[in-house]
């Protein structure tokens, strides 16, 4: 039987998606249901003084208008609103009271018999507000910023090493600068939506766009004081999320609130503009200082991050300590401060902390290389560390040198003329830049149930999500190989809160974690099959143990004598067993002696119009070391998407805030610029062979985040090489070059 794990396999759910068979949260049928349109606050801070819904209620086919004044009962303790990944603070409570915490906050929900009527009636709701002074400018609030302490984030911050300030002052070559990353929004294709089916017995089935159905279920049960058996959350397909769907968004709470109020099914779909008030990657100022000896040896690293958070929660991610896992330096210090603003709480966005922090670090490394008159790649070789210096421990594996070598060779880095503005073609300046990427290789506890039926087909169930990355396919490959079945004989069920336990889908931990759980469940099934084989009439397996057989080509096969085998279907038929079912969980072995990371080397080519300053990214080579690759086809797509996202981060994406009103100005995908096909050149993905026998039994690491890390820095460094102008604040637009 040919190995399925590691084979380039097309998505098993691909046909369902391209034919429209795949059903998303806003597409589930809700007979007799109502449609909800959300009314949002135009002010950033203050209170609601008066709500007049009479005009809206007078519109034909409008059923009701819900606000904080007439909603069903909700919990009154912060703990009820704190979902599984909520940061410290007091979580936002939709429709709880008259307090306005940010522009775009939901303040009313109009229910009507169709969507168009609901939207029109929503425009007829009249609300008076009492405004209060607001703050939405990160730079103006930097003096009010604070450092987190006494929580999990503060405890995870790397401790300083040596005396960074003194070492920096003594270094013969120094570079220091502020690097700015603006607010960025996710903008997945699928709008955030929830369809709540109110069943005859009063139970609710909630179809939601989410990266964690069980997280949403617990949240809703806590907020509305429901029992788990009274509310089920379903999300079989997600049209993109990448962090925005990790926490329950307000539309799911409003849809459930409405269904409870009117005792009917309700659908709430947010507009694109309303989605801009859900959450975002926080704007950040990264201050990086590097000191080096004349030979390039790093002598000091300081990295201080200033990021925004809301007034009511303290959201933070690790921006500043990545250098300790990448480069050798005896003196380092790190800091992370937060400024409270009258905006929604930020959230995770692909490679949170690393996409922003490594951007600054890798641009600073490029500046240092220029000051040292060293090739940027050579500087990284000289600073290379085989230890995670933050913890003083080796890595389970680190094939970053191979990433540098293979990426540079594929890109043609050796032909680079180091002098800025020295490479030209047909009137355009050509720039070549590179950067390093790093992310954590995490695992979480997942449970998987496998049911094997007498017809030789298996159903694999887990509550995890597939946000478009290929989880259905990876799970199918793993289960088929471990059970010795054809791929088409395996069915995957996921995205249902009634299925075996799974955390939110994020952090690049799903594939490595769920495959491990599948392996344990498959082993348990193999033991059951062996027991049946021993009992089967005329059995030749009586003397064999489970570890002495394998499952392949639909058969139980002796490892010592391949001629000794039996069809799984025959064994189950002869013993009269219709179904075998086993559930097992991921087994995570604690290992404090090794660091667990993925790595990459990114090489980028840009062409810049010397007259206009227009930048085009014409080539990117991304060399990835991420352990064993389960499916090169879907894995390549992951990295391609990450690179495109990095191009957007470098050259296009920026959410602008009108600080007079405290609102996002370009809250649409016409004015919020993202890369299109015309903006994306050739992308080559290289998966570096990296055997890792320590991280988990399969040597698997995650791929979701690493694809974006370092891309923006490589492009920024290429722009400098092309133009001789260093732009430290993203995105790099033509006005910043002229």
XYZ file of C-alpha atoms in Angstrom:
738
model
C 0.000 0.000 0.000
C 1.481 3.325 -1.067
C 1.984 5.837 1.710
C -0.686 8.520 1.893
C 1.045 10.640 4.522
C 3.483 12.829 2.651
C 1.767 12.356 -0.709
C 0.577 15.421 -2.675
C -3.161 14.851 -2.325
C -5.972 17.022 -3.686
C -8.481 18.348 -1.189
C -11.152 15.802 -0.369
C -13.608 18.671 0.140
C -12.596 20.426 -3.071
C -15.544 19.212 -5.139
C -18.036 20.274 -2.470
C -16.561 23.766 -2.438
C -16.433 24.355 -6.187
C -19.921 22.948 -6.816
C -21.619 24.858 -4.003
C -22.386 21.700 -2.033
C -20.379 23.032 0.918
C -22.720 24.991 3.171
C -21.590 28.023 5.154
C -23.096 29.718 8.190
C -25.437 32.050 6.273
C -26.626 29.337 3.890
C -28.371 26.880 6.195
C -32.111 26.704 5.658
C -34.212 28.214 8.448
C -37.905 27.753 7.505
C -40.057 30.564 8.827
C -37.002 32.323 10.183
C -36.350 36.017 10.556
C -33.475 38.103 9.276
C -31.568 40.426 11.562
C -29.869 43.674 10.554
C -27.497 45.297 13.036
C -27.545 48.989 13.910
C -24.153 50.258 15.068
C -22.907 53.238 17.019
C -21.376 56.166 15.094
C -19.541 57.434 18.191
C -16.414 55.980 19.789
C -17.234 56.587 23.446
C -20.245 57.694 25.427
C -23.744 56.546 26.306
C -27.065 55.894 24.606
C -29.581 58.489 25.803
C -32.682 57.570 23.780
C -33.779 54.920 21.290
C -36.773 55.520 19.016
C -37.677 52.407 16.994
C -41.187 53.510 16.001
C -40.357 54.231 12.364
C -38.612 50.893 11.995
C -41.456 49.005 13.653
C -43.877 50.682 11.264
C -42.180 49.163 8.215
C -44.203 46.307 6.741
C -42.848 42.830 7.600
C -40.687 44.103 10.478
C -41.173 41.779 13.429
C -39.259 43.469 16.263
C -36.374 45.732 17.205
C -34.162 44.471 20.022
C -31.847 46.631 22.141
C -30.342 46.571 25.604
C -33.719 47.839 26.841
C -35.860 44.851 25.789
C -33.473 41.923 25.357
C -33.795 38.543 27.129
C -31.795 38.048 30.359
C -28.015 37.799 30.057
C -25.280 36.939 32.542
C -23.952 39.805 34.636
C -20.441 38.510 35.470
C -17.318 39.006 33.369
C -16.467 35.310 33.650
C -19.545 34.387 31.610
C -18.298 36.414 28.633
C -14.683 35.228 28.821
C -14.243 32.665 26.066
C -11.371 30.157 25.935
C -8.805 32.629 24.612
C -10.064 35.877 26.083
C -7.266 38.212 27.224
C -7.250 39.721 30.714
C -9.954 42.281 31.359
C -13.698 42.689 31.076
C -14.945 41.165 27.780
C -17.313 43.093 25.556
C -20.976 42.377 26.280
C -23.237 43.064 23.283
C -26.540 44.759 24.174
C -25.700 44.676 27.868
C -26.239 48.338 28.765
C -26.173 51.867 27.396
C -22.362 52.187 27.432
C -20.567 52.804 24.107
C -17.011 51.445 24.004
C -16.100 51.841 20.309
C -17.409 53.129 17.001
C -19.277 50.370 15.215
C -20.539 48.812 18.441
C -23.889 47.028 17.914
C -26.750 48.899 19.587
C -29.908 47.494 17.977
C -31.050 44.495 15.952
C -33.966 44.825 13.539
C -35.803 41.562 12.797
C -37.805 41.243 9.594
C -39.092 38.590 7.233
C -36.395 39.301 4.638
C -32.902 40.766 4.600
C -33.648 43.831 2.481
C -36.520 44.906 4.715
C -34.423 44.420 7.830
C -31.619 46.570 6.415
C -33.992 49.354 5.367
C -35.754 49.341 8.730
C -32.385 49.460 10.495
C -31.776 52.802 8.802
C -34.994 54.096 10.392
C -33.954 53.474 14.002
C -33.245 56.819 15.695
C -30.728 56.865 18.539
C -29.445 59.822 20.536
C -26.013 59.594 22.134
C -24.079 61.524 24.753
C -20.530 61.716 23.477
C -17.492 61.516 25.720
C -13.875 62.354 24.841
C -12.179 59.429 23.094
C -8.624 58.374 22.265
C -7.770 56.360 19.149
C -4.241 57.530 18.289
C -1.558 55.069 19.412
C 1.294 57.558 19.120
C -0.504 60.200 21.203
C -1.137 57.644 23.935
C 2.360 56.169 24.066
C 3.215 58.073 27.257
C 0.191 56.478 28.927
C 1.206 52.949 27.924
C 1.648 50.280 30.559
C 3.502 46.986 30.880
C 1.574 43.809 31.563
C 2.559 42.062 34.749
C 1.378 39.160 36.854
C -0.321 37.299 34.017
C 0.553 34.530 31.588
C 1.877 36.951 28.968
C 4.291 38.630 31.338
C 5.486 35.247 32.549
C 6.161 34.138 28.964
C 8.365 37.134 28.169
C 12.024 36.185 27.875
C 14.256 37.332 30.684
C 17.019 39.816 29.854
C 20.549 38.487 29.364
C 23.678 40.346 30.357
C 23.678 44.141 30.234
C 22.208 45.121 26.885
C 22.371 48.881 27.435
C 26.054 48.842 28.346
C 26.952 46.387 25.592
C 25.104 48.495 23.032
C 26.951 51.630 24.103
C 30.291 49.848 23.717
C 29.536 48.231 20.355
C 31.622 49.679 17.511
C 28.728 49.292 15.059
C 25.175 50.166 16.104
C 21.809 50.565 14.472
C 18.559 51.663 16.137
C 15.177 52.559 14.757
C 11.406 52.607 15.139
C 9.451 50.354 12.815
C 5.725 50.987 12.470
C 3.062 48.456 11.488
C -0.444 49.942 11.085
C -3.790 48.415 11.945
C -4.542 45.583 9.513
C -7.874 43.828 8.994
C -8.481 40.206 8.065
C -11.179 40.549 5.380
C -11.960 36.858 4.797
C -14.180 36.085 1.804
C -17.042 34.787 3.948
C -18.847 37.468 5.910
C -19.339 36.777 9.592
C -22.778 35.247 10.002
C -24.873 33.061 12.304
C -28.037 31.130 11.557
C -29.841 29.947 14.694
C -32.423 27.197 14.200
C -35.049 27.332 16.941
C -36.342 23.771 17.179
C -39.814 22.757 18.343
C -38.534 21.610 21.733
C -36.831 24.973 22.336
C -33.323 23.714 21.666
C -31.045 25.786 19.460
C -28.768 24.703 16.626
C -26.328 27.526 15.887
C -24.599 27.590 12.501
C -21.713 29.980 13.019
C -18.597 31.183 11.243
C -15.982 30.226 13.814
C -12.617 28.589 14.384
C -13.882 26.857 17.525
C -17.401 25.449 17.819
C -16.977 24.260 21.398
C -15.541 27.619 22.441
C -18.631 29.316 20.992
C -20.953 26.789 22.640
C -19.448 27.340 26.090
C -19.598 31.106 25.600
C -23.262 31.096 24.569
C -24.289 28.702 27.331
C -22.596 30.914 29.903
C -24.006 34.185 28.560
C -27.593 32.934 28.243
C -27.524 30.427 31.121
C -28.251 27.428 28.907
C -27.285 23.806 29.382
C -24.895 22.285 26.803
C -27.596 19.892 25.632
C -29.834 22.880 24.854
C -27.482 24.495 22.365
C -25.355 22.942 19.616
C -22.880 24.869 17.459
C -22.063 23.723 13.926
C -19.485 25.036 11.467
C -18.468 22.440 8.856
C -16.921 24.974 6.475
C -15.288 28.336 7.121
C -14.583 30.751 4.292
C -11.369 32.093 5.782
C -10.713 33.417 9.267
C -7.026 33.223 10.302
C -7.548 34.593 13.787
C -10.726 36.642 13.430
C -12.832 33.562 14.158
C -10.956 32.441 17.251
C -13.257 34.290 19.640
C -17.065 34.363 19.419
C -18.004 37.485 17.499
C -20.981 39.598 18.494
C -23.297 38.484 15.669
C -23.599 34.973 17.157
C -24.654 36.378 20.517
C -27.215 38.664 18.850
C -28.622 35.837 16.739
C -29.096 33.612 19.801
C -30.484 36.512 21.820
C -33.034 37.168 19.071
C -34.002 33.505 18.720
C -34.629 33.321 22.459
C -36.617 36.558 22.392
C -38.953 35.692 19.518
C -38.775 31.882 19.786
C -38.099 31.569 16.081
C -35.134 30.873 13.870
C -32.969 33.916 13.163
C -30.158 34.718 10.746
C -27.720 37.599 11.294
C -25.164 38.467 8.615
C -22.763 41.352 9.109
C -21.872 43.749 6.332
C -18.252 44.146 5.269
C -18.156 47.553 6.950
C -19.486 46.101 10.206
C -16.772 43.437 10.161
C -14.140 46.151 10.511
C -15.451 46.737 14.052
C -14.951 43.100 15.070
C -11.189 43.075 15.526
C -7.836 43.522 13.777
C -4.074 43.175 13.981
C -3.053 45.950 16.388
C -0.914 48.834 15.230
C 2.553 48.470 16.720
C 5.722 50.494 17.070
C 8.758 48.217 17.265
C 11.937 49.855 18.558
C 14.968 47.693 17.785
C 18.601 48.418 18.568
C 21.467 46.152 17.507
C 25.125 46.392 18.402
C 27.865 44.373 16.728
C 31.582 43.879 16.553
C 33.313 44.770 13.297
C 33.257 41.107 12.272
C 29.446 40.978 12.584
C 29.185 39.199 15.920
C 26.121 40.509 17.734
C 26.979 42.152 21.038
C 23.618 43.657 22.037
C 19.937 43.370 21.144
C 17.142 45.462 22.573
C 13.584 45.137 21.298
C 10.726 47.194 22.712
C 7.201 46.949 21.365
C 4.353 49.418 21.834
C 0.959 48.060 20.778
C -2.662 49.104 21.065
C -5.413 47.416 23.020
C -8.982 48.316 23.968
C -10.116 50.118 27.099
C -11.723 46.961 28.447
C -9.250 44.132 27.679
C -5.456 43.776 27.575
C -4.602 41.961 24.356
C -0.907 41.285 23.755
C 1.283 38.881 21.803
C 5.019 38.264 21.872
C 6.602 40.687 19.412
C 9.993 41.236 20.911
C 11.819 38.041 21.933
C 12.262 36.234 18.605
C 15.894 37.327 18.251
C 16.889 35.103 21.164
C 15.685 32.035 19.283
C 17.401 33.084 16.053
C 20.686 34.799 16.781
C 23.590 34.422 19.147
C 23.971 37.371 21.508
C 24.979 37.471 25.179
C 23.253 40.772 25.949
C 19.571 41.231 25.253
C 16.565 42.990 26.734
C 12.917 42.964 25.733
C 9.792 44.933 26.617
C 6.156 45.060 25.556
C 3.821 47.928 26.446
C 0.162 48.515 25.707
C -1.774 51.723 25.093
C -5.497 51.708 25.822
C -7.666 53.122 23.042
C -11.393 53.485 22.415
C -11.397 50.726 19.805
C -12.445 47.064 19.820
C -10.018 44.615 21.371
C -7.419 43.519 18.787
C -7.089 39.839 18.017
C -4.774 37.268 16.507
C -3.980 37.645 12.840
C -1.759 35.197 10.995
C 1.491 34.708 12.980
C 0.496 37.180 15.741
C 3.522 38.881 17.239
C 5.967 37.236 14.846
C 4.695 38.874 11.644
C 5.199 42.282 13.266
C 8.146 41.692 15.585
C 10.243 39.729 13.097
C 9.551 42.385 10.457
C 11.315 44.933 12.657
C 14.105 42.562 13.708
C 14.916 41.480 10.153
C 14.890 45.030 8.793
C 17.247 46.021 11.598
C 19.516 43.093 10.717
C 19.598 44.332 7.118
C 20.511 47.831 8.270
C 23.274 46.367 10.419
C 24.590 44.359 7.474
C 24.771 47.544 5.387
C 26.654 49.344 8.172
C 29.084 46.416 8.475
C 29.475 46.177 4.676
C 28.480 42.524 5.011
C 26.179 40.479 2.833
C 22.859 40.243 4.736
C 22.913 36.454 4.406
C 26.475 36.264 5.681
C 25.542 38.321 8.753
C 22.841 35.808 9.603
C 25.273 32.924 9.222
C 27.677 34.631 11.613
C 24.917 35.319 14.155
C 23.393 31.841 13.853
C 22.538 30.101 17.115
C 21.971 26.404 17.725
C 20.378 27.275 21.074
C 17.242 29.139 21.970
C 19.092 31.660 24.100
C 15.913 32.867 25.747
C 15.754 29.500 27.506
C 19.337 28.262 27.019
C 18.162 25.037 25.378
C 18.641 23.346 21.977
C 15.888 22.925 19.394
C 14.129 19.683 18.629
C 15.327 20.521 15.116
C 16.550 23.636 13.335
C 17.330 23.309 9.642
C 17.543 27.063 9.122
C 21.038 26.845 7.603
C 19.598 24.551 4.949
C 16.814 27.085 4.348
C 19.402 29.803 3.790
C 21.471 27.629 1.455
C 18.659 26.178 -0.635
C 16.711 29.421 -0.787
C 19.743 31.468 -1.818
C 20.687 28.949 -4.496
C 17.185 28.839 -5.978
C 16.942 32.637 -5.925
C 20.400 33.254 -7.372
C 21.487 35.355 -4.390
C 25.178 35.018 -5.256
C 24.635 37.284 -8.293
C 23.452 40.171 -6.117
C 25.390 43.434 -6.423
C 25.359 44.796 -2.846
C 25.396 48.468 -3.852
C 21.943 50.117 -3.644
C 20.540 51.330 -6.981
C 23.179 49.291 -8.842
C 20.873 46.712 -10.428
C 18.662 47.936 -13.267
C 16.658 46.542 -16.133
C 14.659 48.371 -18.794
C 14.462 51.589 -16.799
C 13.498 49.918 -13.535
C 15.514 49.610 -10.349
C 15.896 46.024 -9.168
C 16.239 45.162 -5.498
C 17.021 41.860 -3.814
C 16.286 41.422 -0.124
C 16.062 38.553 2.315
C 14.864 37.809 5.823
C 14.483 35.000 8.311
C 11.189 33.612 9.590
C 10.376 31.778 12.805
C 7.264 30.475 14.532
C 6.378 28.127 17.363
C 5.734 24.425 16.706
C 2.855 23.845 19.096
C 0.613 20.946 20.039
C -2.689 20.950 21.891
C -4.953 18.254 23.241
C -7.419 16.971 20.633
C -9.735 13.984 20.898
C -10.685 11.864 17.902
C -13.314 9.152 17.550
C -12.965 6.579 14.786
C -15.829 4.273 13.919
C -15.034 1.336 11.615
C -18.006 -0.402 10.010
C -18.315 -3.915 8.593
C -18.268 -2.600 5.007
C -14.672 -1.453 5.460
C -15.435 2.234 5.804
C -14.357 4.530 8.602
C -15.810 7.704 10.046
C -13.361 10.016 11.826
C -14.920 12.632 14.099
C -13.449 15.632 15.908
C -14.882 19.028 16.838
C -11.983 20.890 15.226
C -12.485 23.301 12.328
C -11.226 23.511 8.763
C -10.758 27.189 7.973
C -9.683 26.382 4.433
C -6.206 25.048 5.195
C -6.972 21.413 4.349
C -7.819 19.791 7.687
C -10.377 17.475 6.065
C -7.683 16.227 3.703
C -4.920 15.804 6.285
C -7.238 13.881 8.599
C -8.390 11.673 5.705
C -4.823 10.873 4.670
C -3.719 10.076 8.210
C -6.715 7.888 9.025
C -6.631 6.030 5.707
C -2.952 5.173 6.077
C -3.183 4.174 9.730
C -6.262 2.012 9.126
C -4.992 0.565 5.860
C -8.013 1.800 3.911
C -8.440 3.580 0.575
C -8.773 7.326 0.933
C -12.322 7.229 -0.425
C -13.357 4.859 2.383
C -12.707 7.513 5.039
C -15.290 10.143 5.968
C -14.395 13.115 8.150
C -16.850 14.818 10.490
C -15.747 18.047 12.132
C -17.010 21.483 13.120
C -19.744 20.248 15.478
C -19.782 20.938 19.221
C -21.214 17.454 19.926
C -18.089 15.765 18.522
C -14.962 14.821 20.524
C -13.126 17.683 22.203
C -10.916 20.121 20.287
C -9.542 23.582 21.073
C -9.865 26.519 18.711
C -8.149 26.051 15.372
C -5.175 28.388 15.459
C -1.491 28.750 16.228
C -0.520 26.181 13.571
C -1.173 23.378 16.055
C -4.107 21.534 14.466
C -2.407 19.182 11.988
C 0.306 17.960 14.348
C -2.158 17.530 17.203
C -5.077 15.890 15.432
C -2.880 13.410 13.531
C -1.432 12.230 16.817
C -4.937 11.663 18.193
C -5.909 9.768 15.028
C -2.870 7.529 15.472
C -3.845 6.598 19.035
C -7.456 5.898 18.055
C -6.283 3.806 15.085
C -3.969 1.795 17.338
C -6.867 1.069 19.670
C -8.975 -0.053 16.713
C -6.169 -2.298 15.503
C -6.105 -4.013 18.906
C -9.865 -4.543 18.664
C -9.517 -6.014 15.189
C -6.785 -8.338 16.376
C -9.023 -9.564 19.152
C -11.759 -10.248 16.599
C -9.285 -11.971 14.283
C -8.237 -14.302 17.101
C -11.876 -15.211 17.750
C -12.825 -15.677 14.106
C -13.491 -19.287 13.043
C -10.361 -20.920 11.600
C -8.178 -17.980 12.681
C -4.412 -18.086 12.131
C -3.879 -15.009 14.338
C -4.189 -16.660 17.738
C -0.496 -16.351 18.553
C 0.021 -12.799 17.236
C 0.022 -9.602 19.257
C -1.329 -6.251 17.990
C 2.167 -4.819 17.577
C 3.071 -7.772 15.317
C 0.509 -6.873 12.654
C -0.187 -3.911 10.426
C -3.252 -2.646 8.594
C -2.748 -2.278 4.834
C -4.866 -2.555 1.697
C -7.960 -3.269 3.773
C -6.314 -6.239 5.488
C -4.746 -7.257 8.789
C -1.247 -8.397 7.838
C 1.456 -10.143 9.880
C 4.670 -8.140 9.887
C 6.699 -11.363 9.971
C 4.815 -13.253 7.268
C 2.899 -11.180 4.722
C 1.081 -14.281 3.509
C -0.679 -14.390 6.867
C -3.428 -11.838 6.395
C -7.184 -11.415 6.469
C -9.585 -8.850 5.053
C -10.928 -6.491 7.698
C -14.427 -6.873 6.279
C -14.168 -10.682 6.463
C -12.984 -10.594 10.079
C -15.885 -8.364 11.126
C -18.416 -10.418 9.138
C -17.231 -13.752 10.544
C -17.464 -12.450 14.098
C -20.823 -10.748 13.558
C -19.525 -7.264 14.494
C -21.110 -4.370 12.593
C -19.149 -1.496 14.084
C -16.048 -0.845 16.175
C -15.606 2.554 17.759
C -12.700 4.040 19.662
C -11.933 7.544 20.962
C -8.480 8.692 21.943
C -6.700 11.985 22.631
C -3.413 13.576 21.684
C -0.594 12.540 23.991
C 1.660 15.517 24.600
C 4.908 14.745 26.333
C 6.230 17.599 28.403
C 9.709 18.586 27.259
C 11.369 21.545 28.943
C 14.771 20.675 27.507
C 14.101 21.601 23.879
C 12.711 24.564 21.978
C 10.082 23.802 19.343
C 10.014 26.031 16.270
C 9.570 26.214 12.525
C 11.954 28.333 10.453
C 12.175 29.902 7.022
C 14.394 31.948 4.743
C 12.614 34.380 2.425
C 14.233 35.966 -0.628
C 12.393 38.683 -2.557
C 12.938 40.623 -5.767
C 11.273 43.964 -6.397
C 11.238 46.228 -9.412
C 10.757 49.932 -8.736
C 9.887 52.548 -11.334
C 12.641 55.117 -10.891
C 10.387 57.978 -11.966
C 7.131 57.137 -10.173
C 8.242 54.946 -7.287
C 5.747 52.183 -8.134
C 6.893 48.905 -6.572
C 6.263 45.438 -7.962
C 7.221 42.191 -6.263
C 8.342 40.029 -9.168
C 9.853 37.009 -7.407
C 9.776 35.398 -3.973
C 11.545 32.230 -2.869
C 10.443 30.861 0.499
C 12.425 27.968 1.948
C 10.613 26.323 4.859
C 11.858 23.955 7.581
C 8.742 22.594 9.270
C 9.442 18.981 10.034
C 7.607 16.291 8.099
C 5.247 17.650 5.457
C 1.978 15.719 5.567
C 0.691 16.899 2.188
C 3.054 18.907 -0.063
C 0.169 20.080 -2.241
C -1.940 21.712 0.462
C 1.220 22.739 2.337
C 2.464 24.662 -0.685
C -0.879 26.444 -0.866
C -0.493 27.441 2.791
C 2.882 29.041 2.096
C 1.683 30.707 -1.111
C -1.144 32.302 0.856
C 1.252 33.428 3.571
C 3.588 35.028 1.029
C 0.725 36.881 -0.653
C -0.402 38.085 2.774
C 3.174 39.256 3.423
C 3.144 41.193 0.148
C -0.037 42.880 1.324
C 1.538 43.691 4.676
C 4.611 45.207 3.005
C 3.027 47.249 0.240
C -0.752 47.498 0.529
C -2.594 46.949 3.791
C -3.392 49.766 6.195
C -6.566 50.618 8.063
C -6.825 54.359 8.576
C -8.506 55.924 11.599
C -10.236 59.290 11.639
C -9.221 60.329 15.127
C -11.776 63.139 15.217
C -14.562 60.589 15.099
C -12.626 57.571 16.378
C -13.693 55.378 13.481
C -12.061 53.392 10.682
C -12.253 55.385 7.458
C -11.538 52.749 4.805
C -13.833 50.039 6.142
C -14.394 48.323 2.812
C -12.383 46.268 0.341
C -12.337 49.038 -2.251
C -10.303 51.424 -0.103
C -8.594 48.850 2.119
C -5.994 47.696 -0.372
C -5.020 44.041 -0.684
C -2.829 42.366 -3.292
C -4.590 41.075 -6.389
C -3.311 38.676 -9.040
C -1.596 41.586 -10.787
C 0.412 42.336 -7.635
C 1.777 38.824 -7.189
C 4.722 37.562 -9.210
C 6.430 34.191 -9.203
C 6.499 32.406 -5.849
C 8.698 29.361 -5.345
C 8.202 27.248 -2.227
C 10.937 24.910 -1.026
C 10.309 22.425 1.764
C 13.648 21.673 3.380
C 14.029 18.116 4.617
C 13.943 18.296 8.408
C 13.740 15.115 10.440
C 12.517 15.698 13.966
C 12.219 12.649 16.192
C 11.702 14.675 19.364
C 8.776 16.960 18.658
C 6.158 14.203 18.197
C 6.029 10.636 16.824
C 5.412 11.852 13.271
C 7.904 14.717 13.254
C 5.148 17.127 12.191
C 5.174 20.890 12.739
C 2.519 23.423 11.785
C 2.559 25.548 8.622
C -0.245 28.098 8.976
C 1.807 30.970 10.384
C 5.391 30.503 9.166
C 4.515 31.383 5.559
C 3.991 35.080 6.326
C 6.830 35.625 8.815
C 9.766 37.462 7.263
C 8.054 38.209 3.948
C 7.374 41.891 4.638
C 10.942 42.360 5.870
C 12.439 40.677 2.795
C 10.403 43.000 0.556
C 11.281 46.097 2.591
C 14.958 45.157 2.434
C 14.655 44.633 -1.317
C 13.088 48.087 -1.692
C 16.064 49.605 0.134
C 18.484 47.710 -2.095
C 16.653 48.956 -5.191
C 16.272 52.600 -4.173
C 18.771 53.318 -1.412
C 15.900 54.655 0.682
C 14.999 52.942 3.949
C 11.274 53.031 4.728
C 10.546 51.761 8.220
C 6.788 52.276 8.422
C 4.446 49.981 6.551
C 2.991 49.842 4.026
C 5.723 51.078 1.686
C 3.811 53.258 -0.751
C 5.175 55.329 -3.609
C 4.722 58.606 -1.694
C 7.224 57.344 0.907
C 9.842 56.790 -1.796
C 9.471 60.202 -3.448
